[in-house]
Tab-separated table of C-alpha atoms in Angstrom:
chain	number	residue	atom	x	y	z
A	125	UNK	CA	-142.180	27.876	-119.681
A	126	UNK	CA	-140.721	27.378	-123.160
A	127	UNK	CA	-140.691	31.131	-123.807
A	128	UNK	CA	-138.898	31.790	-120.542
A	129	UNK	CA	-136.444	28.980	-121.228
A	130	UNK	CA	-135.688	30.352	-124.699
A	131	UNK	CA	-135.172	33.868	-123.330
A	132	UNK	CA	-132.827	32.665	-120.582
A	133	UNK	CA	-130.963	30.425	-123.004
A	134	UNK	CA	-130.371	33.403	-125.298
A	135	UNK	CA	-129.468	36.093	-122.761
A	136	UNK	CA	-128.549	34.471	-119.444
A	137	UNK	CA	-126.869	31.212	-120.408
A	138	UNK	CA	-123.912	32.731	-122.332
A	139	UNK	CA	-123.082	35.015	-119.403
A	140	UNK	CA	-123.378	32.163	-116.905
A	141	UNK	CA	-121.129	29.974	-119.051
A	142	UNK	CA	-118.487	32.718	-119.196
A	143	UNK	CA	-118.624	33.203	-115.433
A	144	UNK	CA	-118.320	29.452	-114.899
A	145	UNK	CA	-115.149	29.282	-116.994
A	146	UNK	CA	-113.539	32.550	-115.795
A	147	UNK	CA	-110.054	31.472	-114.746
A	148	UNK	CA	-109.798	33.613	-111.611
A	149	UNK	CA	-113.076	32.259	-110.242
A	150	UNK	CA	-112.107	28.733	-111.282
A	151	UNK	CA	-108.806	29.130	-109.410
A	152	UNK	CA	-110.695	30.372	-106.346
A	153	UNK	CA	-113.103	27.442	-106.502
A	154	UNK	CA	-110.312	24.908	-107.036
A	155	UNK	CA	-108.354	26.382	-104.136
A	156	UNK	CA	-111.189	25.545	-101.754
A	157	UNK	CA	-111.625	22.103	-103.303
A	158	UNK	CA	-107.898	21.377	-103.034
A	159	UNK	CA	-108.087	21.915	-99.276
A	160	UNK	CA	-110.528	19.026	-98.922
A	161	UNK	CA	-108.061	16.659	-97.180
A	162	UNK	CA	-107.403	19.266	-94.485
A	163	UNK	CA	-110.985	20.484	-94.100
A	164	UNK	CA	-112.426	16.967	-93.904
A	165	UNK	CA	-109.783	15.860	-91.382
A	166	UNK	CA	-110.629	18.879	-89.236
A	167	UNK	CA	-114.349	18.183	-89.629
A	168	UNK	CA	-113.891	14.555	-88.544
A	169	UNK	CA	-111.902	15.696	-85.506
A	170	UNK	CA	-114.640	18.171	-84.564
A	171	UNK	CA	-117.365	15.564	-85.051
A	172	UNK	CA	-115.582	12.912	-82.983
A	173	UNK	CA	-114.995	15.342	-80.144
A	174	UNK	CA	-118.675	16.236	-80.205
A	175	UNK	CA	-119.642	12.633	-79.466
A	176	UNK	CA	-116.696	11.868	-77.154
A	177	UNK	CA	-116.568	15.114	-75.166
A	178	UNK	CA	-119.360	17.646	-75.727
A	179	UNK	CA	-122.419	15.390	-75.570
A	180	UNK	CA	-121.229	13.346	-72.583
A	181	UNK	CA	-120.231	16.532	-70.724
A	182	UNK	CA	-123.632	18.088	-71.414
A	183	UNK	CA	-125.790	15.128	-70.391
A	184	UNK	CA	-123.550	13.191	-67.984
A	185	UNK	CA	-121.391	15.853	-66.347
A	186	UNK	CA	-117.686	16.757	-66.745
A	187	UNK	CA	-116.332	13.634	-65.020
A	188	UNK	CA	-118.227	11.055	-67.084
A	189	UNK	CA	-116.684	7.721	-68.030
A	190	UNK	CA	-117.019	8.199	-71.801
A	191	UNK	CA	-114.963	11.401	-71.923
A	192	UNK	CA	-112.387	9.966	-69.526
A	193	UNK	CA	-111.982	6.818	-71.622
A	194	UNK	CA	-111.579	8.735	-74.887
A	195	UNK	CA	-109.296	11.442	-73.478
A	196	UNK	CA	-106.263	10.377	-75.591
A	197	UNK	CA	-108.394	10.400	-78.763
A	198	UNK	CA	-109.853	13.774	-77.813
A	199	UNK	CA	-106.301	15.103	-77.454
A	200	UNK	CA	-105.333	13.805	-80.902
A	201	UNK	CA	-108.480	15.330	-82.384
A	202	UNK	CA	-107.485	18.675	-80.897
A	203	UNK	CA	-104.064	18.453	-82.505
A	204	UNK	CA	-105.602	17.582	-85.892
A	205	UNK	CA	-108.023	20.504	-85.607
A	206	UNK	CA	-105.153	22.863	-84.754
A	207	UNK	CA	-103.348	21.958	-87.970
A	208	UNK	CA	-106.439	22.105	-90.212
A	209	UNK	CA	-109.492	24.261	-89.502
A	210	UNK	CA	-107.686	26.485	-86.994
A	211	UNK	CA	-105.200	27.629	-89.673
A	212	UNK	CA	-107.609	27.611	-92.616
A	213	UNK	CA	-106.405	30.965	-93.985
A	214	UNK	CA	-102.790	29.743	-94.037
A	215	UNK	CA	-103.681	26.553	-95.902
A	216	UNK	CA	-105.918	28.461	-98.294
A	217	UNK	CA	-103.297	31.066	-99.166
A	218	UNK	CA	-100.930	28.354	-100.407
A	219	UNK	CA	-103.682	26.466	-102.238
A	220	UNK	CA	-104.969	29.625	-103.905
A	221	UNK	CA	-101.500	30.741	-104.997
A	222	UNK	CA	-100.890	27.324	-106.533
A	223	UNK	CA	-104.165	27.259	-108.472
A	224	UNK	CA	-103.941	30.879	-109.612
A	225	UNK	CA	-100.383	30.449	-110.873
A	226	UNK	CA	-101.479	27.252	-112.628
A	227	UNK	CA	-104.280	29.206	-114.326
A	228	UNK	CA	-101.674	31.622	-115.699
A	229	UNK	CA	-99.435	28.738	-116.769
A	230	UNK	CA	-96.506	29.719	-114.549
A	231	UNK	CA	-94.745	27.640	-111.914
A	232	UNK	CA	-97.561	26.754	-109.442
A	233	UNK	CA	-95.255	25.864	-106.551
A	234	UNK	CA	-93.616	29.295	-106.703
A	235	UNK	CA	-97.084	30.830	-106.881
A	236	UNK	CA	-98.093	28.963	-103.717
A	237	UNK	CA	-94.996	30.197	-101.872
A	238	UNK	CA	-95.473	33.803	-103.017
A	239	UNK	CA	-99.119	33.802	-101.940
A	240	UNK	CA	-98.369	32.195	-98.579
A	241	UNK	CA	-95.521	34.600	-97.779
A	242	UNK	CA	-97.581	37.581	-98.911
A	243	UNK	CA	-100.323	36.589	-96.472
A	244	UNK	CA	-97.962	36.053	-93.534
A	245	UNK	CA	-96.297	39.435	-94.039
A	246	UNK	CA	-99.526	41.194	-93.121
A	247	UNK	CA	-100.157	39.414	-89.821
A	248	UNK	CA	-99.575	41.842	-86.914
A	249	UNK	CA	-97.014	40.826	-84.320
A	250	UNK	CA	-98.295	42.533	-81.204
A	251	UNK	CA	-100.272	41.927	-78.043
A	252	UNK	CA	-102.388	44.065	-75.747
A	253	UNK	CA	-103.539	43.548	-72.180
A	254	UNK	CA	-106.216	45.636	-70.438
A	255	UNK	CA	-105.375	46.015	-66.759
A	256	UNK	CA	-105.997	48.186	-63.712
A	257	UNK	CA	-102.747	49.210	-62.049
A	258	UNK	CA	-102.740	48.890	-58.293
A	259	UNK	CA	-99.774	48.857	-55.952
A	260	UNK	CA	-96.087	49.442	-56.387
A	261	UNK	CA	-95.346	45.972	-57.787
A	262	UNK	CA	-97.716	46.368	-60.731
A	263	UNK	CA	-96.361	49.815	-61.542
A	264	UNK	CA	-92.790	48.559	-61.356
A	265	UNK	CA	-93.641	45.693	-63.733
A	266	UNK	CA	-95.215	48.076	-66.223
A	267	UNK	CA	-92.171	50.366	-65.992
A	268	UNK	CA	-89.894	47.470	-66.942
A	269	UNK	CA	-92.096	46.670	-69.943
A	270	UNK	CA	-92.387	50.266	-71.098
A	271	UNK	CA	-88.624	50.673	-70.828
A	272	UNK	CA	-88.440	47.708	-73.205
A	273	UNK	CA	-90.647	49.383	-75.785
A	274	UNK	CA	-94.212	48.717	-74.596
A	275	UNK	CA	-96.757	51.538	-74.450
A	276	UNK	CA	-99.619	52.215	-72.040
A	277	UNK	CA	-102.868	53.913	-73.066
A	278	UNK	CA	-105.646	54.988	-70.710
A	279	UNK	CA	-109.358	55.078	-71.502
A	280	UNK	CA	-112.220	55.274	-68.978
A	281	UNK	CA	-109.858	54.562	-66.122
A	282	UNK	CA	-108.614	51.312	-67.650
A	283	UNK	CA	-104.989	51.169	-68.693
A	284	UNK	CA	-104.046	48.976	-71.630
A	285	UNK	CA	-100.533	47.657	-71.981
A	286	UNK	CA	-99.460	47.260	-75.610
A	287	UNK	CA	-96.342	45.335	-76.468
A	288	UNK	CA	-94.809	43.946	-79.610
A	289	UNK	CA	-92.328	41.207	-80.219
A	290	UNK	CA	-90.957	39.443	-83.239
A	291	UNK	CA	-92.742	36.168	-83.985
A	292	UNK	CA	-95.813	36.793	-81.826
A	293	UNK	CA	-98.882	35.973	-83.947
A	294	UNK	CA	-102.452	35.969	-82.659
A	295	UNK	CA	-103.145	32.422	-83.721
A	296	UNK	CA	-106.913	32.311	-83.274
A	297	UNK	CA	-107.519	35.791	-84.649
A	298	UNK	CA	-105.436	35.794	-87.818
A	299	UNK	CA	-104.798	32.249	-89.037
A	300	UNK	CA	-108.332	30.902	-89.159
A	301	UNK	CA	-111.299	31.596	-91.396
A	302	UNK	CA	-111.558	35.191	-90.147
A	303	UNK	CA	-108.598	36.068	-92.395
A	304	UNK	CA	-109.705	34.237	-95.547
A	305	UNK	CA	-110.654	37.428	-97.378
A	306	UNK	CA	-107.223	38.924	-96.737
A	307	UNK	CA	-105.652	35.713	-98.050
A	308	UNK	CA	-107.796	36.017	-101.187
A	309	UNK	CA	-106.940	39.692	-101.766
A	310	UNK	CA	-103.191	39.343	-101.320
A	311	UNK	CA	-103.156	36.032	-103.132
A	312	UNK	CA	-104.536	37.893	-106.126
A	313	UNK	CA	-102.171	40.856	-105.749
A	314	UNK	CA	-98.977	38.871	-105.303
A	315	UNK	CA	-99.592	36.051	-107.787
A	316	UNK	CA	-100.899	38.326	-110.541
A	317	UNK	CA	-97.739	40.443	-110.291
A	318	UNK	CA	-95.622	37.296	-110.180
A	319	UNK	CA	-97.367	35.818	-113.225
A	320	UNK	CA	-97.169	39.101	-115.169
A	321	UNK	CA	-93.411	39.369	-114.714
A	322	UNK	CA	-92.917	35.693	-115.508
A	323	UNK	CA	-94.921	36.082	-118.712
A	324	UNK	CA	-92.884	39.168	-119.644
A	325	UNK	CA	-89.796	37.030	-119.183
A	326	UNK	CA	-88.334	39.371	-116.549
A	327	UNK	CA	-86.404	36.553	-114.964
A	328	UNK	CA	-82.913	35.274	-114.262
A	329	UNK	CA	-82.091	32.891	-117.074
A	330	UNK	CA	-79.837	29.956	-116.363
A	331	UNK	CA	-77.839	27.868	-118.873
A	332	UNK	CA	-79.587	24.795	-120.299
A	333	UNK	CA	-77.134	22.556	-118.449
A	334	UNK	CA	-78.640	23.636	-115.103
A	335	UNK	CA	-81.215	21.165	-113.677
A	336	UNK	CA	-84.844	22.252	-114.284
A	337	UNK	CA	-85.637	22.583	-110.567
A	338	UNK	CA	-82.732	25.001	-110.062
A	339	UNK	CA	-83.620	26.906	-113.222
A	340	UNK	CA	-87.241	27.348	-112.077
A	341	UNK	CA	-86.117	28.574	-108.686
A	342	UNK	CA	-83.829	31.227	-110.162
A	343	UNK	CA	-86.461	32.255	-112.718
A	344	UNK	CA	-88.908	32.987	-109.903
A	345	UNK	CA	-86.538	35.202	-107.889
A	346	UNK	CA	-87.207	38.563	-109.560
A	347	UNK	CA	-90.988	38.133	-110.071
A	348	UNK	CA	-91.371	36.738	-106.558
A	349	UNK	CA	-89.315	39.468	-104.907
A	350	UNK	CA	-91.193	42.243	-106.739
A	351	UNK	CA	-94.570	40.708	-105.850
A	352	UNK	CA	-93.654	40.431	-102.184
A	353	UNK	CA	-92.234	43.950	-101.997
A	354	UNK	CA	-95.402	45.338	-103.539
A	355	UNK	CA	-97.494	43.425	-100.982
A	356	UNK	CA	-95.236	44.606	-98.154
A	357	UNK	CA	-95.511	48.207	-99.333
A	358	UNK	CA	-99.301	47.989	-99.439
A	359	UNK	CA	-99.355	46.617	-95.887
A	360	UNK	CA	-96.998	49.351	-94.638
A	361	UNK	CA	-98.708	52.306	-96.320
A	362	UNK	CA	-102.199	51.157	-95.350
A	363	UNK	CA	-101.349	50.899	-91.670
A	364	UNK	CA	-99.443	54.186	-91.767
A	365	UNK	CA	-102.295	56.220	-93.274
A	366	UNK	CA	-105.353	54.321	-92.017
A	367	UNK	CA	-103.992	53.578	-88.574
A	368	UNK	CA	-104.769	49.870	-88.401
A	369	UNK	CA	-103.435	46.682	-90.038
A	370	UNK	CA	-105.156	45.931	-93.325
A	371	UNK	CA	-105.967	42.394	-92.176
A	372	UNK	CA	-108.102	43.859	-89.353
A	373	UNK	CA	-109.734	46.370	-91.678
A	374	UNK	CA	-110.652	43.713	-94.265
A	375	UNK	CA	-112.134	41.498	-91.576
A	376	UNK	CA	-114.216	44.287	-90.033
A	377	UNK	CA	-115.154	46.281	-93.138
A	378	UNK	CA	-115.530	43.617	-95.840
A	379	UNK	CA	-115.702	40.072	-94.516
A	380	UNK	CA	-118.064	40.501	-91.568
A	381	UNK	CA	-120.580	42.682	-93.471
A	382	UNK	CA	-120.647	40.202	-96.378
A	383	UNK	CA	-121.203	37.246	-94.081
A	384	UNK	CA	-123.821	39.285	-92.248
A	385	UNK	CA	-125.673	39.867	-95.527
A	386	UNK	CA	-125.436	36.158	-96.317
A	387	UNK	CA	-127.464	35.375	-93.191
A	388	UNK	CA	-130.569	37.002	-94.648
A	389	UNK	CA	-133.335	34.947	-96.251
A	390	UNK	CA	-133.069	36.943	-99.484
A	391	UNK	CA	-129.429	35.935	-99.967
A	392	UNK	CA	-130.198	32.260	-99.340
A	393	UNK	CA	-133.174	32.407	-101.730
A	394	UNK	CA	-131.115	33.988	-104.526
A	395	UNK	CA	-128.251	31.492	-104.125
A	396	UNK	CA	-130.619	28.503	-104.292
A	397	UNK	CA	-132.488	29.998	-107.261
A	398	UNK	CA	-129.302	30.678	-109.250
A	399	UNK	CA	-127.830	27.242	-108.529
A	400	UNK	CA	-130.914	25.478	-109.881
A	401	UNK	CA	-131.554	27.773	-112.841
A	402	UNK	CA	-127.983	27.094	-113.976
A	403	UNK	CA	-128.458	23.343	-113.450
A	404	UNK	CA	-131.650	23.449	-115.518
A	405	UNK	CA	-129.611	24.643	-118.474
A	406	UNK	CA	-127.045	21.873	-118.021
A	407	UNK	CA	-124.450	23.964	-116.178
A	408	UNK	CA	-123.083	22.755	-112.847
A	409	UNK	CA	-124.755	25.408	-110.722
A	410	UNK	CA	-123.075	24.331	-107.502
A	411	UNK	CA	-119.615	24.659	-109.055
A	412	UNK	CA	-120.366	27.965	-110.778
A	413	UNK	CA	-121.658	29.448	-107.530
A	414	UNK	CA	-118.799	27.756	-105.651
A	415	UNK	CA	-116.709	30.926	-105.172
A	416	UNK	CA	-119.649	32.604	-103.403
A	417	UNK	CA	-120.688	29.510	-101.484
A	418	UNK	CA	-117.162	28.846	-100.243
A	419	UNK	CA	-115.712	32.330	-99.743
A	420	UNK	CA	-118.757	33.634	-97.841
A	421	UNK	CA	-120.772	30.696	-96.527
A	422	UNK	CA	-117.682	28.488	-96.332
A	423	UNK	CA	-115.949	31.061	-94.151
A	424	UNK	CA	-118.963	31.097	-91.832
A	425	UNK	CA	-118.861	27.281	-91.811
A	426	UNK	CA	-115.266	27.209	-90.564
A	427	UNK	CA	-116.007	29.901	-87.969
A	428	UNK	CA	-118.847	27.743	-86.638
A	429	UNK	CA	-116.654	24.635	-86.531
A	430	UNK	CA	-113.895	26.466	-84.678
A	431	UNK	CA	-116.318	27.978	-82.175
A	432	UNK	CA	-117.887	24.582	-81.541
A	433	UNK	CA	-114.477	22.945	-81.076
A	434	UNK	CA	-113.528	25.573	-78.500
A	435	UNK	CA	-116.858	25.480	-76.693
A	436	UNK	CA	-117.764	29.051	-77.705
A	437	UNK	CA	-121.073	30.503	-78.861
A	438	UNK	CA	-121.852	29.548	-82.472
A	439	UNK	CA	-121.554	32.808	-84.480
A	440	UNK	CA	-123.619	32.023	-87.599
A	441	UNK	CA	-126.972	30.341	-88.162
A	442	UNK	CA	-126.655	29.624	-91.891
A	443	UNK	CA	-123.452	28.272	-93.460
A	444	UNK	CA	-122.260	26.296	-96.467
A	445	UNK	CA	-123.127	22.970	-94.850
A	446	UNK	CA	-126.735	24.097	-94.346
A	447	UNK	CA	-127.341	23.841	-98.094
A	448	UNK	CA	-125.964	20.299	-98.286
A	449	UNK	CA	-127.742	19.093	-95.159
A	450	UNK	CA	-131.221	20.542	-95.685
A	451	UNK	CA	-131.792	22.347	-98.994
A	452	UNK	CA	-130.954	19.752	-101.636
A	453	UNK	CA	-130.912	16.345	-99.936
A	454	UNK	CA	-130.265	13.693	-102.565
A	455	UNK	CA	-128.685	16.212	-104.932
A	456	UNK	CA	-129.613	19.536	-106.542
A	457	UNK	CA	-133.364	19.855	-107.005
A	458	UNK	CA	-133.994	17.225	-104.296
A	459	UNK	CA	-133.838	14.701	-107.133
A	460	UNK	CA	-133.787	11.762	-104.728
A	461	UNK	CA	-137.466	12.526	-104.179
A	462	UNK	CA	-137.972	12.743	-107.947
A	463	UNK	CA	-136.627	9.192	-108.257
A	464	UNK	CA	-138.971	7.982	-105.511
A	465	UNK	CA	-142.007	9.607	-107.136
A	466	UNK	CA	-141.039	8.066	-110.478
A	467	UNK	CA	-140.895	4.591	-108.965
A	468	UNK	CA	-144.316	5.149	-107.354
A	469	UNK	CA	-146.292	7.124	-109.934
A	470	UNK	CA	-144.596	6.999	-113.322
A	471	UNK	CA	-146.058	4.804	-116.067
A	472	UNK	CA	-143.303	5.596	-118.553
A	473	UNK	CA	-140.846	2.800	-119.170
A	474	UNK	CA	-137.965	5.206	-119.846
A	475	UNK	CA	-138.552	7.085	-116.584
A	476	UNK	CA	-138.842	3.880	-114.575
A	477	UNK	CA	-135.579	2.580	-116.047
A	478	UNK	CA	-133.737	5.759	-115.112
A	479	UNK	CA	-135.407	5.696	-111.697
A	480	UNK	CA	-134.167	2.201	-110.933
A	481	UNK	CA	-130.661	3.001	-112.145
A	482	UNK	CA	-130.487	6.367	-110.384
A	483	UNK	CA	-131.862	5.476	-106.954
A	484	UNK	CA	-128.560	3.973	-105.755
A	485	UNK	CA	-126.378	6.978	-106.623
A	486	UNK	CA	-129.206	9.283	-105.503
A	487	UNK	CA	-129.005	7.954	-101.957
A	488	UNK	CA	-125.456	9.357	-101.903
A	489	UNK	CA	-126.437	12.714	-103.473
A	490	UNK	CA	-125.133	11.821	-106.942
A	491	UNK	CA	-127.798	13.009	-109.354
A	492	UNK	CA	-126.100	13.226	-112.753
A	493	UNK	CA	-127.845	10.007	-113.957
A	494	UNK	CA	-131.291	11.518	-113.437
A	495	UNK	CA	-130.279	15.059	-114.495
A	496	UNK	CA	-129.077	13.912	-117.910
A	497	UNK	CA	-130.803	10.533	-118.134
A	498	UNK	CA	-134.487	11.554	-118.010
A	499	UNK	CA	-133.403	14.336	-118.632
A	500	UNK	CA	-134.304	17.060	-116.127
A	501	UNK	CA	-132.043	19.467	-118.007
A	502	UNK	CA	-134.110	21.648	-120.368
A	503	UNK	CA	-137.222	19.593	-119.550
A	504	UNK	CA	-140.122	22.119	-119.379
A	505	UNK	CA	-142.290	19.864	-117.185
A	506	UNK	CA	-139.675	18.703	-114.687
A	507	UNK	CA	-137.853	22.040	-114.665
A	508	UNK	CA	-140.589	23.721	-112.624
A	509	UNK	CA	-140.467	21.387	-109.576
A	510	UNK	CA	-136.684	21.139	-109.949
A	511	UNK	CA	-136.514	24.831	-109.055
A	512	UNK	CA	-139.531	25.040	-106.722
A	513	UNK	CA	-138.649	22.055	-104.489
A	514	UNK	CA	-135.267	23.367	-103.243
A	515	UNK	CA	-136.714	26.863	-102.805
A	516	UNK	CA	-139.352	25.325	-100.535
A	517	UNK	CA	-136.849	23.212	-98.585
A	518	UNK	CA	-134.526	26.228	-98.241
A	519	UNK	CA	-137.369	28.325	-96.856
A	520	UNK	CA	-138.393	25.692	-94.310
A	521	UNK	CA	-134.813	24.937	-93.239
A	522	UNK	CA	-133.843	28.605	-93.019
A	523	UNK	CA	-136.684	29.676	-90.749
A	524	UNK	CA	-136.449	26.493	-88.670
A	525	UNK	CA	-132.755	27.215	-88.061
A	526	UNK	CA	-133.287	30.899	-87.356
A	527	UNK	CA	-136.066	30.072	-84.912
A	528	UNK	CA	-133.821	27.663	-83.026
A	529	UNK	CA	-135.934	24.616	-83.891
A	530	UNK	CA	-132.739	22.931	-85.046
A	531	UNK	CA	-129.132	23.687	-84.139
A	532	UNK	CA	-126.923	25.468	-86.689
A	533	UNK	CA	-124.563	23.384	-88.796
A	534	UNK	CA	-121.141	23.166	-87.149
A	535	UNK	CA	-119.512	20.171	-88.878
A	536	UNK	CA	-118.491	20.019	-92.538
A	537	UNK	CA	-119.874	16.637	-93.601
A	538	UNK	CA	-118.704	15.083	-96.878
A	539	UNK	CA	-121.282	15.734	-99.600
A	540	UNK	CA	-121.888	12.053	-100.431
A	541	UNK	CA	-123.179	11.340	-96.923
A	542	UNK	CA	-126.708	9.836	-97.154
A	543	UNK	CA	-129.497	12.324	-96.643
A	544	UNK	CA	-130.963	11.484	-93.243
A	545	UNK	CA	-127.515	11.036	-91.676
A	546	UNK	CA	-126.017	14.190	-93.160
A	547	UNK	CA	-128.067	16.734	-91.220
A	548	UNK	CA	-127.707	14.795	-87.962
A	549	UNK	CA	-123.912	14.741	-88.234
A	550	UNK	CA	-123.661	18.315	-89.565
A	551	UNK	CA	-125.440	19.649	-86.468
A	552	UNK	CA	-123.174	17.525	-84.241
A	553	UNK	CA	-125.941	15.099	-83.360
A	554	UNK	CA	-129.110	17.173	-83.106
A	555	UNK	CA	-131.960	14.657	-83.563
A	556	UNK	CA	-134.238	17.468	-84.717
A	557	UNK	CA	-132.148	17.713	-87.878
A	558	UNK	CA	-133.517	14.290	-88.873
A	559	UNK	CA	-137.062	15.579	-88.374
A	560	UNK	CA	-136.326	18.692	-90.448
A	561	UNK	CA	-134.856	16.588	-93.257
A	562	UNK	CA	-137.891	14.293	-93.205
A	563	UNK	CA	-140.270	17.275	-93.388
A	564	UNK	CA	-138.335	18.698	-96.336
A	565	UNK	CA	-138.426	15.374	-98.153
A	566	UNK	CA	-142.216	15.175	-97.694
A	567	UNK	CA	-142.664	18.749	-98.955
A	568	UNK	CA	-140.452	18.003	-101.969
A	569	UNK	CA	-142.508	14.854	-102.614
A	570	UNK	CA	-145.727	16.899	-102.674
A	571	UNK	CA	-144.146	19.305	-105.173
A	572	UNK	CA	-142.633	16.640	-107.437
A	573	UNK	CA	-145.556	14.172	-107.555
A	574	UNK	CA	-148.045	16.187	-109.700
A	575	UNK	CA	-145.406	16.876	-112.346
A	576	UNK	CA	-144.309	13.237	-112.542
A	577	UNK	CA	-147.960	12.220	-112.948
A	578	UNK	CA	-148.402	14.897	-115.616
A	579	UNK	CA	-145.352	13.561	-117.440
A	580	UNK	CA	-147.222	10.270	-117.943
A	581	UNK	CA	-149.459	12.045	-120.443
A	582	UNK	CA	-146.636	13.476	-122.539
A	583	UNK	CA	-145.436	11.819	-125.678
A	584	UNK	CA	-141.916	10.434	-125.635
A	585	UNK	CA	-139.853	12.237	-128.227
A	586	UNK	CA	-138.477	9.564	-130.445
């Protein structure tokens, strides 16, 4: 164990530290974190509607008293969801532009505006309707529309009417999580150009007597305009030569395949392994892997929440919330169980002291006291179960979810939610989630206990 630890500390740790501090990835991570007020409000709205509308409708019928009584609240929840999770890509584009511009030490508000506008420019403004034309009235209606600029295509006997109009955006298709990757790509393109020109001082300079707010606004005109024209040109040329909007191509060719790969057991295993190996060396593995967890699994999480809110089929089995709910209950490494085993089996005074102090925060998934207090970090005895326990819980939770033994996670629950409650709420009230969490805690206990007992025989390093 010591040889492996020394090798990883020499060759892996420096690379991991560089990745964790890389400013573009930090900006991406912080962009998702900055959206927390919106995402949590949308999650609360989804969760409340599950208990006020979906459960009563399922078990008591559509005209039940509970849903009728809470109808005004259900309506408000729908409005909150519309302005949060339903437009996640819009909110993200502004948040990402702000954080990326901040990373380059240029005006973050201008960066947010440039990123947001760059994203909106690529949203198609068109609609299509598949229809079978019968009778004179239908043909006359189509003639009026085609005279106004609409086109009709025929395939397999079905005629599709295609029309376009300024200001028509496909809300559900382009503003939600399905467009997050496009928001990331054009956030990078536009803000990097903006920051480059700002740094090169290619700006409109105002006299010192001009108020700072006005001066900043004028300074951003040239960099912002160039960035947006470059983004607009990319959108135009891509659609001209590829034949489809880039936002559709990114969603179909990049985002969906990546999320599809994330649903495999191998991807989940690697993510859990990397998170805990990094933690073992004292690096915040969850934060370092945050860009992957949020951009891929987080996107799937929002898609699930939106589908659940609209009563549609849940598209993904494994999402970001699955890790929080089932893989590391009590904190990375399932350290809540470590604290319990210490209080039961440990004969070391230092361990028992940390156990008593850490059990309170551990109930709310805060494990820094035990990670650095025992410590678990760089501890060759405790490092083994710290990595093995979450790999075991991930395996159990993954196959239980895939087999339909527990419903997929559809609600983004705040990470400090106590363990047994978290999975229940995340699955919108599936009681089997409590059973799964309990099984994982028992398995983690079996893994942790022998190592805590073994630690009794070690000498405390004075």
